[in-house]
XYZ file of C-alpha atoms in Angstrom:
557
model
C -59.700 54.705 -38.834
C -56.113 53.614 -40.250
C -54.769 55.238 -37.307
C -56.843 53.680 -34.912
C -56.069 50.638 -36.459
C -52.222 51.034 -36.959
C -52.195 51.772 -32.901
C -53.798 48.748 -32.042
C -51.924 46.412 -34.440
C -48.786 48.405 -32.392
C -49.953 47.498 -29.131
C -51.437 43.650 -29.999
C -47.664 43.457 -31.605
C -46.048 44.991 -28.167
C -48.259 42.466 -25.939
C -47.076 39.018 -28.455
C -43.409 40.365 -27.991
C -43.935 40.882 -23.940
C -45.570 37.656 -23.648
C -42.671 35.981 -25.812
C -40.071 37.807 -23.263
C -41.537 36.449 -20.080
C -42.584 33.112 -20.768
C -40.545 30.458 -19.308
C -38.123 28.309 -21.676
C -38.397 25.432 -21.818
C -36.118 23.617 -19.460
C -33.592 21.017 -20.481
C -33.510 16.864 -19.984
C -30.788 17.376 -17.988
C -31.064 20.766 -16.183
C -28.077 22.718 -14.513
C -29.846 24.405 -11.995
C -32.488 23.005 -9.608
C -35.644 24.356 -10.044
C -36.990 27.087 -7.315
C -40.026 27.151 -5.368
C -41.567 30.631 -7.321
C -41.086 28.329 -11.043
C -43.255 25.520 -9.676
C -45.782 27.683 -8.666
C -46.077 29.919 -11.278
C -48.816 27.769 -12.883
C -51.880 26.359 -11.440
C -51.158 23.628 -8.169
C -51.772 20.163 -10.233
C -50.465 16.953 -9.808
C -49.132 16.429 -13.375
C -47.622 19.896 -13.521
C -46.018 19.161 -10.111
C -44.584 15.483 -11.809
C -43.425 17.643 -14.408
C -41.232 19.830 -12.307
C -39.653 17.239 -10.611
C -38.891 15.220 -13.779
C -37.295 18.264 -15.331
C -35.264 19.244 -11.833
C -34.243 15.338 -11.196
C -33.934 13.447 -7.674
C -32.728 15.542 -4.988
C -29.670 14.582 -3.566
C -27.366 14.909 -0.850
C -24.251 14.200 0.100
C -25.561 11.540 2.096
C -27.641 10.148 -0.209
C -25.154 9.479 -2.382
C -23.154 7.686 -0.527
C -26.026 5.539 0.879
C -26.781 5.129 -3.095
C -23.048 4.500 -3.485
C -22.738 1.687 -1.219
C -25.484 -0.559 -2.318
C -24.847 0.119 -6.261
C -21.527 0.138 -6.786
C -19.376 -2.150 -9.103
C -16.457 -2.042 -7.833
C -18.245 -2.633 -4.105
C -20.304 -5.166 -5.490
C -17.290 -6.950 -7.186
C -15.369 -7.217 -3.231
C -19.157 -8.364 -1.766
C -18.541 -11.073 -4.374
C -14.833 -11.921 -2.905
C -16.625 -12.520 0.588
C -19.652 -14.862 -0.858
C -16.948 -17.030 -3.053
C -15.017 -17.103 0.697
C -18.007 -18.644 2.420
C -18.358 -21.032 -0.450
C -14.378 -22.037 0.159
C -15.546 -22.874 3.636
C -18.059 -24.729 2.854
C -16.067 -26.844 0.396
C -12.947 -27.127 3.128
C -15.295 -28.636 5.407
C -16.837 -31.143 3.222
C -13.378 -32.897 3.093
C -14.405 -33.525 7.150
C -17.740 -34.380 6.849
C -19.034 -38.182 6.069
C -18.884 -39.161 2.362
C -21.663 -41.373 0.908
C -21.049 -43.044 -1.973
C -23.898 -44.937 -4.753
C -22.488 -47.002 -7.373
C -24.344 -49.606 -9.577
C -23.652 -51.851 -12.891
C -25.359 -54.186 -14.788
C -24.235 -57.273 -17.148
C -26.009 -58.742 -20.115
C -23.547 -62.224 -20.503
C -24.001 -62.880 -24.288
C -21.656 -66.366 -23.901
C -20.162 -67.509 -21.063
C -17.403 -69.754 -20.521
C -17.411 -72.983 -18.294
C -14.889 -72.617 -15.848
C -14.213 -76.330 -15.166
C -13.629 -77.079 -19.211
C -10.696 -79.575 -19.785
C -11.302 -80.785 -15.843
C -12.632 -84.303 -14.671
C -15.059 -82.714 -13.222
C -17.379 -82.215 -15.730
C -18.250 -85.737 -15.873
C -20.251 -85.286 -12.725
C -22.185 -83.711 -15.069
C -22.340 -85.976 -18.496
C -24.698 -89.071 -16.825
C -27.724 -87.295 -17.991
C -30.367 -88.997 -15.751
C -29.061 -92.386 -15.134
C -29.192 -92.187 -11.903
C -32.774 -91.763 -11.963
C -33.032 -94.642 -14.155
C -30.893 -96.557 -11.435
C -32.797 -95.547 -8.507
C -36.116 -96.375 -10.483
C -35.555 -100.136 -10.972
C -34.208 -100.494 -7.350
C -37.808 -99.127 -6.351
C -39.433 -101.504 -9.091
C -37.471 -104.899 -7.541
C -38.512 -103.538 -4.183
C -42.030 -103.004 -5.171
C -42.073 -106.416 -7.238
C -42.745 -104.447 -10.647
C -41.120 -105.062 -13.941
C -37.608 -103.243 -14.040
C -37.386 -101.080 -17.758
C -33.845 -100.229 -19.588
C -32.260 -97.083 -19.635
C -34.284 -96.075 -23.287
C -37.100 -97.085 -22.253
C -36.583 -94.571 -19.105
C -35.156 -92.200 -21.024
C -38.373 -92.348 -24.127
C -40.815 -92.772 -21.052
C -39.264 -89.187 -19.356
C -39.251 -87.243 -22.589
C -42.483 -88.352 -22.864
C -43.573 -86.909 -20.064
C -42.206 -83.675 -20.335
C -43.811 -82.889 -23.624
C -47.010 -83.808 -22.330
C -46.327 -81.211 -19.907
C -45.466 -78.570 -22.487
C -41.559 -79.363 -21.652
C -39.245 -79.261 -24.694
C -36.755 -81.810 -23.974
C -33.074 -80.474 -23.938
C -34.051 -77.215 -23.941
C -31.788 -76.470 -20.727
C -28.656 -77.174 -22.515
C -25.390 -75.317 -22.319
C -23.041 -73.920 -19.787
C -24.970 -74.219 -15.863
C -22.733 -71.853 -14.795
C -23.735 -68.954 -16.945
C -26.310 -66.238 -15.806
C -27.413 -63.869 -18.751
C -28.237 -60.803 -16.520
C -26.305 -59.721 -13.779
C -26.970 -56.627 -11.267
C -24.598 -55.124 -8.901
C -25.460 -52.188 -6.311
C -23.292 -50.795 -3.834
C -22.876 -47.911 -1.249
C -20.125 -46.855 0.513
C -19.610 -44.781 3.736
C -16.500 -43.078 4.581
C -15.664 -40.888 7.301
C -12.535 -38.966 7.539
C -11.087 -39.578 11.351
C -8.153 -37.480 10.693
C -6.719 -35.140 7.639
C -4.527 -32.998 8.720
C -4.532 -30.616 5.441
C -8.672 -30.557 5.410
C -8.176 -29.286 8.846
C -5.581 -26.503 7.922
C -7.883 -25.798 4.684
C -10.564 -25.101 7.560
C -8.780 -22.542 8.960
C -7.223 -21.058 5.663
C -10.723 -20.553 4.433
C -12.093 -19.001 7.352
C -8.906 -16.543 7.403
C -9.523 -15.859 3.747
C -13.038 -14.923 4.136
C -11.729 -12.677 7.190
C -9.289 -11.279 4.518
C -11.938 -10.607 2.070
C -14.412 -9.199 4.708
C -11.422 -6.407 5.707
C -11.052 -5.790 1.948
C -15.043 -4.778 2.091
C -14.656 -2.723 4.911
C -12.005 -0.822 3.618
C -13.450 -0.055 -0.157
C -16.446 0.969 1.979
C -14.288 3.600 3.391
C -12.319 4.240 0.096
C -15.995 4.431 -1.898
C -17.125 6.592 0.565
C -14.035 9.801 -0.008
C -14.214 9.098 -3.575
C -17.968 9.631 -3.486
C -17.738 12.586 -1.659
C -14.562 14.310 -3.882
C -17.034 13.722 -6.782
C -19.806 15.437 -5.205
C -17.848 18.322 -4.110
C -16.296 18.472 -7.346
C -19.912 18.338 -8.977
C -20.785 21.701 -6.764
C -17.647 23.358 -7.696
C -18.680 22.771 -11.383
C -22.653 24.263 -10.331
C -20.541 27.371 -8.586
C -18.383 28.051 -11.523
C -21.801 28.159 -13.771
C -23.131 30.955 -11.104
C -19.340 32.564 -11.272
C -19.156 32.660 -15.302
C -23.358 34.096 -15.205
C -22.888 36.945 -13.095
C -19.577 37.440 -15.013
C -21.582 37.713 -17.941
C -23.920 39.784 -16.151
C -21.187 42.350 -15.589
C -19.713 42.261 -19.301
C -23.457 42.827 -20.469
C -23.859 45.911 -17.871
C -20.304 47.293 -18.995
C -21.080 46.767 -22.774
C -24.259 49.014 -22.353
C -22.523 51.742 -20.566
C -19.879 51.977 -22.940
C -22.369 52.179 -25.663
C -24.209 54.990 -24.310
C -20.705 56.627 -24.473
C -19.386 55.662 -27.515
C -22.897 57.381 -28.333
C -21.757 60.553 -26.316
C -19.107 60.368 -27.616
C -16.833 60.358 -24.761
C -14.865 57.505 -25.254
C -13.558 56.082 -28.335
C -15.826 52.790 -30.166
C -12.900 50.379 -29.601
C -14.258 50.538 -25.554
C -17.464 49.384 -27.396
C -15.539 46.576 -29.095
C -13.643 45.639 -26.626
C -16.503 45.086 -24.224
C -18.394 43.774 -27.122
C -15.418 41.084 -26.785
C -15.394 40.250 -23.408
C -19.449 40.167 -23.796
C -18.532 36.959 -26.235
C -16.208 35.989 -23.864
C -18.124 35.440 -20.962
C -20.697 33.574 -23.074
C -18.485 30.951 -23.526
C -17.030 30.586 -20.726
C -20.797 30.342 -19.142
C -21.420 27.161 -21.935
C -17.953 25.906 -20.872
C -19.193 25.642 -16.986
C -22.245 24.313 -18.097
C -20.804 21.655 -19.871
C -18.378 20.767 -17.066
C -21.185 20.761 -14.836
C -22.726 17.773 -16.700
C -19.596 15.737 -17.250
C -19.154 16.493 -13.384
C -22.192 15.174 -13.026
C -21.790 11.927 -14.658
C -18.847 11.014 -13.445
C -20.299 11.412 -10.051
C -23.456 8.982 -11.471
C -20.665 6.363 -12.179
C -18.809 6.306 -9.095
C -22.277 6.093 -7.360
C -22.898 3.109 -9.965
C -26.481 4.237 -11.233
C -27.565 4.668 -14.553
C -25.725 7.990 -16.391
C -29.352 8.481 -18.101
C -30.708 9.016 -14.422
C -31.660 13.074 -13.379
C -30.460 13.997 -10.273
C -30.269 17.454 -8.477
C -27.194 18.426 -5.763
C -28.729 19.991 -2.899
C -25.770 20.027 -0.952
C -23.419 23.852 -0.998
C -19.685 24.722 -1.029
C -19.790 25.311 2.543
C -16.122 25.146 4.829
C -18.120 24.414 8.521
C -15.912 22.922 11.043
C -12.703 24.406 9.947
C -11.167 23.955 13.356
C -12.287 20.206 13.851
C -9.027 18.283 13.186
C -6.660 21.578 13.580
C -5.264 20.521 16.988
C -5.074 16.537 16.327
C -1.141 15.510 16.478
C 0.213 13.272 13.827
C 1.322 10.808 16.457
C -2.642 10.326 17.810
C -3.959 10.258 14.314
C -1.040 7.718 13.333
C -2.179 5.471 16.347
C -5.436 5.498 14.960
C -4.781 4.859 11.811
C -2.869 1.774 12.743
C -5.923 0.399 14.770
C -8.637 1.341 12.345
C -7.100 1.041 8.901
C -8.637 -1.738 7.285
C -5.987 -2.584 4.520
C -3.303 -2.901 7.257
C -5.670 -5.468 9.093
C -6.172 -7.315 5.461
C -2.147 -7.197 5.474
C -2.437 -8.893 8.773
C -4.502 -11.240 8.009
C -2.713 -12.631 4.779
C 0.159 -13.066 6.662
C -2.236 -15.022 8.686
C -3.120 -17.026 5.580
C 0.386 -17.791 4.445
C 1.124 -19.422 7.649
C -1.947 -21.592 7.335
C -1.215 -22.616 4.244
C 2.707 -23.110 5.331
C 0.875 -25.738 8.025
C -1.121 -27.555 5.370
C 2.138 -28.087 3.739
C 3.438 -29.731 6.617
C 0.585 -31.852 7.365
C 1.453 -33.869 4.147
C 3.703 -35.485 6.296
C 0.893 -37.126 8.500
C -0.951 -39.681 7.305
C -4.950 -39.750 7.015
C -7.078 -41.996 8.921
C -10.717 -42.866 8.231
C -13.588 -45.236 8.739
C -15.440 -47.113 5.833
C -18.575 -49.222 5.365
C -19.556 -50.963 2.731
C -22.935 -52.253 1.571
C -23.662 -54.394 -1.722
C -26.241 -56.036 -3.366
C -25.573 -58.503 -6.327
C -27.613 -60.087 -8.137
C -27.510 -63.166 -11.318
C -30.975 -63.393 -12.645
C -31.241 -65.532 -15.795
C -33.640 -64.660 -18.736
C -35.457 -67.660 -18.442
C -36.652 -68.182 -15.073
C -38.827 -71.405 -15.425
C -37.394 -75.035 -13.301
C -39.032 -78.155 -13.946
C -40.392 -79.702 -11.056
C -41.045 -83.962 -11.362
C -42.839 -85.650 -8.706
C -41.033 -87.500 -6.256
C -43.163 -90.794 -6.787
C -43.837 -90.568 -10.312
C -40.116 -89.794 -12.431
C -42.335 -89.282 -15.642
C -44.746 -86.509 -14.405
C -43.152 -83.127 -14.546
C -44.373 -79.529 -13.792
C -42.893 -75.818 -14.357
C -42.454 -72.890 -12.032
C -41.494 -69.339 -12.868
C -39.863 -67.027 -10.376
C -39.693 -62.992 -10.655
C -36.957 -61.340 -11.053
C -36.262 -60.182 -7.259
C -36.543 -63.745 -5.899
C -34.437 -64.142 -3.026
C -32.584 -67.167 -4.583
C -31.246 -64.461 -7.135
C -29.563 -61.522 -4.850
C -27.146 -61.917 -2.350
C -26.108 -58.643 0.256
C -23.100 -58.074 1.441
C -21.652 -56.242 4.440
C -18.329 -55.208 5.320
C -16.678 -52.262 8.187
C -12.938 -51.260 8.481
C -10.174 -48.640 8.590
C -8.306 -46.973 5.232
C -4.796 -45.502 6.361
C -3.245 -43.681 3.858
C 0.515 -42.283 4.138
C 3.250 -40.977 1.084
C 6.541 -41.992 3.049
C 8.574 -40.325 -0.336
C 7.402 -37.723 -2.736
C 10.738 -36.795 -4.149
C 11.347 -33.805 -1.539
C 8.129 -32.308 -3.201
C 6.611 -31.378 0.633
C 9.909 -29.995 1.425
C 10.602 -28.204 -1.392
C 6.401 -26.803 -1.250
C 7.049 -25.736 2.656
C 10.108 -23.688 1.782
C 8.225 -21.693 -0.834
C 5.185 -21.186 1.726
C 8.045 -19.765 3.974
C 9.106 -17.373 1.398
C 5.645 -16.497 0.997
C 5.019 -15.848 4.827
C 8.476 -13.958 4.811
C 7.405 -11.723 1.848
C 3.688 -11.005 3.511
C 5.171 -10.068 6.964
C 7.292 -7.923 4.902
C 4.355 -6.231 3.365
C 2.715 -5.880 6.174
C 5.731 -3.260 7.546
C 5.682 -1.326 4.419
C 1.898 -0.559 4.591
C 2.708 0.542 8.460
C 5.407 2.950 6.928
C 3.054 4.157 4.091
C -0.175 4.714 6.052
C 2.245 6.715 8.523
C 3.191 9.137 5.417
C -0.798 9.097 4.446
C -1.635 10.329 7.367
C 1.298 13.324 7.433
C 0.341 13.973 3.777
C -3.790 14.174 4.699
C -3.098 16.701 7.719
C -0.781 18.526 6.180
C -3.210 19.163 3.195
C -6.422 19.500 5.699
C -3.529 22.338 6.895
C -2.817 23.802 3.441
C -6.275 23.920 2.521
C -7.509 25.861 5.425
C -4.946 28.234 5.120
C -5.793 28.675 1.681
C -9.439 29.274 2.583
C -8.364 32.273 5.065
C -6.268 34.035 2.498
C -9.108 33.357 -0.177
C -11.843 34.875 1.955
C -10.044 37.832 2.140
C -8.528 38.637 -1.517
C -12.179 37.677 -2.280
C -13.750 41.082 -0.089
C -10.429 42.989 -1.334
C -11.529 42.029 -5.468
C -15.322 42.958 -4.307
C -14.593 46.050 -3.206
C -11.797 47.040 -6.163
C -14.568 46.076 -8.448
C -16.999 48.525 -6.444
C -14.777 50.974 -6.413
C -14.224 50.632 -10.340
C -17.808 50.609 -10.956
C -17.923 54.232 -8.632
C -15.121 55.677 -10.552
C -16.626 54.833 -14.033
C -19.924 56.599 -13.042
C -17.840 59.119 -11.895
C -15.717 59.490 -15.361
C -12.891 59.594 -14.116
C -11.890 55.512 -15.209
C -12.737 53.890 -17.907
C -14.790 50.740 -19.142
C -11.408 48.574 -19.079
C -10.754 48.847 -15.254
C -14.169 47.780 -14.482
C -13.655 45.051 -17.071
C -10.279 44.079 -15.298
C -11.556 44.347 -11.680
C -14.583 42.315 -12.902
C -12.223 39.377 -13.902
C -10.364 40.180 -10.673
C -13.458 39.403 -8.740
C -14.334 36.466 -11.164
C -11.246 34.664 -10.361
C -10.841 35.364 -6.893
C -14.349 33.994 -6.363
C -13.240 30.421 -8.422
C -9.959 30.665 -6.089
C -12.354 30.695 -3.235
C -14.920 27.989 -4.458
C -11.794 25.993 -5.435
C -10.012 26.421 -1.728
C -13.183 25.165 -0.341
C -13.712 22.384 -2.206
C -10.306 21.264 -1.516
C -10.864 21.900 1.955
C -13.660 19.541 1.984
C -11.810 17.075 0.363
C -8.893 17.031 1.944
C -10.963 16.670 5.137
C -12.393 13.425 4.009
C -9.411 12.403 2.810
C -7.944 12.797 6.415
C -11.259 10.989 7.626
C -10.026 8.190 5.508
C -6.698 7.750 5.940
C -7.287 7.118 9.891
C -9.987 4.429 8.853
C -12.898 6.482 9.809
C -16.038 4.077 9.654
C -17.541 3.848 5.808
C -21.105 5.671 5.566
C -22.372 8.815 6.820
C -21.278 9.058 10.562
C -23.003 11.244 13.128
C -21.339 14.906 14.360
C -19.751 12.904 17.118
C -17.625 10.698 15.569
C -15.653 13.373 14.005
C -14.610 15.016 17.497
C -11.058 15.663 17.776
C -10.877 13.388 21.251
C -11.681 10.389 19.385
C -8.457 10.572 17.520
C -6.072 11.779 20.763
């Protein structure tokens, strides 16, 4: 019975361990490797485990995904879009200094005390007779009539009187007649510019400046677009170098067990052991090295796209040198030409000379004077605070009534209406436009200048970018072929160590042989492929993923 139990406790034990052995780890946040079609499937077909999988392996992503990606998040794209939106605004503003200006203006006037403007005159004795002539023209009518004539107190008690019967407080309308408590003034005013010569150069400088700007988009299109690219090749050269360092480590684990099992022979001495042992260590780190280079190649690709560095995403694009022979028969001249039609930087160049001479004419237009049309519409108004007049009857000078009028009563507002022409001219500014006009000359001077230097340098860009596409495809050539040449030393080595007659270190040295000529490789294509879109962009190929046909040779001859 013990032994029937001790051999099934030995197998149940054998079965954990196997089980342990062949389960899948668990896979990272960030995995190096995309996920293959035999892990998904190695469970049971479900919709979460299928989620699963594709939040462990990330997005997939080309080439040319990432550079669609690249040129709707960018910053540094975004930031030049912005350029071109603050250019349209600069038009918009030039050509309000053209367009009809409409102006509202209104003010209002509480008089507390106002002052009598004919004080210290004779004339304010028209004023100081009170109502004596209504006392004069009231006896005339009573001799006329054949009534008795009254004096002038009489009159005067009789009138007062009156007007307090009718709810009148006599004297009440003393003080200055001239003074209005409340006054109201409204105005608008219509001016349209007839002619300005600077707001008509400032048209055309901010139309050239959006131009500019719209050039400087194009060409950090085509700028985002290589740099995109040279981070996604260098983010495969990173995922090679992690399968490079593996089946490196592969080989140090194969040659560490063979050299154990003759160090256990005894046919070769335990320092082979050690010494593989070593190299064993070695290779591990230099496979956590890769992988670690693999992520940081990885974000930096994530910021030059300009998405989030927390996002997953999975390369599905290879090291792969197609087309080798695509620009190898393009002359400098023809791809010079092109360049200096396509290049967007050289047209911005163009363009700011452009600019300078604009704003060189504005300067000069401060000589001219500017003409324009006005209209002018008011509305004042002098409404008192206490808008009640006595009213007397005509027949009877002691019977008196009130009236009150609102506050818009005609008798209160008066409009006004005037047209005409404003000419405005600065005959001296102290040599200011002079000395401004010489400096925009400078400026147009210095530009044009600029303009040949960029020819010069994108001539030596484009030397530089073939000769490299050159170099680079020459280096891919010699690297294919010391690559077979360290494949087969290595199988050779391998041959001869089975053999006995070499030893664990020459297998260990051709394996690093065949280790580095396979990096020399990876690296020769990767700067193959980047030197070819550096070409692409140094003759202003158009920004985005273009189609097999524009990258014909004939285009550029």
């Amino acid at each position: 019975m013990r032994t029937s139990h001790s051999s099934l406790l030995a197998v149940g034990l054998a079965v954990c361990a196997c089980a342990v052995l062949l389960a899948p780890s668990a896979a990272p946040a960030q995995p190096i490797e995309p996920i293959r079609h035999s892990d998904t499937t190695a469970h049971p077909d479900t919709s979460r485990d299928r989620a699963s999988a594709r939040r462990r392996s990330g997005t997939p992503l080309s080439v040319t995904d990432a550079i669609q990606v690249a040129l709707e998040e960018s910053y540094s794209l975004r930031d030049v879009q912005l350029d071109v939106r603050n250019a349209d605004a600069r038009i918009q503003s030039a050509w309000g200094r053209l367009y009809p200006q409409l102006d509202a203006t209104g003010n209002y006037t509480r008089n507390i005390r106002t002052a009598n403007p004919f004080a210290g005159s004779d004339v304010t004795g028209l004023f100081a007779g009170g109502s004596a002539t209504d006392w004069v023209a009231f006896n005339e009518r009573a001799r006329l009539e054949g009534n008795r004539r009254i004096s002038f107190e009489e009159f005067q008690r009789r009138r007062r009187q009156g007007q307090r019967e009718a709810g009148i407080t006599p004297g009440g309308g003393g003080g200055n007649p001239f003074g209005v408590a409340n006054q109201f003034t409204g105005a608008l005013r219509l001016r349209q510019t007839l002619y300005n010569g600077q707001a008509i150069a400032a048209v055309q400088g901010a139309q050239t400046l959006k131009d500019l700007n719209q050039t400087a988009l194009d060409r950090q299109k085509r700028v985002l677009v290589n740099e995109v690219r040279q981070a996604y090749h260098d983010a495969l050269l990173a995922r090679a170098q992690i399968d490079v360092a593996r089946q490196g480590l592969q080989r140090a684990q194969e040659t560490f067990r063979e050299a154990s099992q003759q160090v256990s022979a005894g046919t070769v001495p335990k320092s082979e052991r050690l010494s593989a042992e070593v190299e064993r260590a070695n290779r591990e780190t230099q496979l956590v090295q890769a992988r670690s280079d693999y992520a940081s190649a990885l974000d930096g690709l994530k910021q030059t796209m300009g998405i989030d560095a927390d996002a997953a995403i999975q390369l599905t694009g290879d090291l792969e040198a197609d087309q080798r022979d695509q620009y190898a028969e393009v002359s400098v001249q023809s791809a010079v030409d092109r360049a200096l039609r396509n290049r967007s930087d050289l047209e911005r160049a163009r363009l700011n000379a452009e600019l300078q001479e604009v704003r060189k004419d504005t300067e000069q237009a401060r000589y001219f004077p500017t003409v324009a049309a006005v209209a002018n519409l008011s509305m004042s108004g002098r409404v008192p605070s206490d808008r009640t007049s006595v009213i007397s009857d005509p027949t009877d000078p002691f019977e008196f009534d009130t009236r009150t009028r609102g506050v818009f009563a005609d008798s209160y507002w008066n409009p006004s209406l005037s047209v005409g022409l404003e000419l405005s001219w600065n005959l001296f500014d102290g040599f200011q436009r002079r000395s401004s006009i010489q400096q925009q000359e400078v400026a147009v001077q210095r530009a044009e200048l600029q303009v040949s230097q960029l020819r010069q340098s994108v001539r030596i860009q484009v030397q530089r970018a073939l000769r490299n596409l050159e170099a680079a495809r020459q280096r891919i050539q010699s690297q294919s072929t010391n690559l077979e040449t360290a494949r087969t030393n290595y199988r050779f080595a391998q041959q001869r160590l089975g053999q006995g007659v070499s030893s664990p270190f020459r297998v260990r040295e051709a394996s690093r042989q065949l280790d580095q000529s396979r990096l020399n490789y990876l690296q020769a294509v990767r700067d193959y492929m980047n030197a070819k879109s550096a070409f692409e962009t140094a003759v202003g190929q158009p920004a985005g993923v273009p189609d097999a046909a524009s990258f014909e040779t004939a285009r550029l001859e």
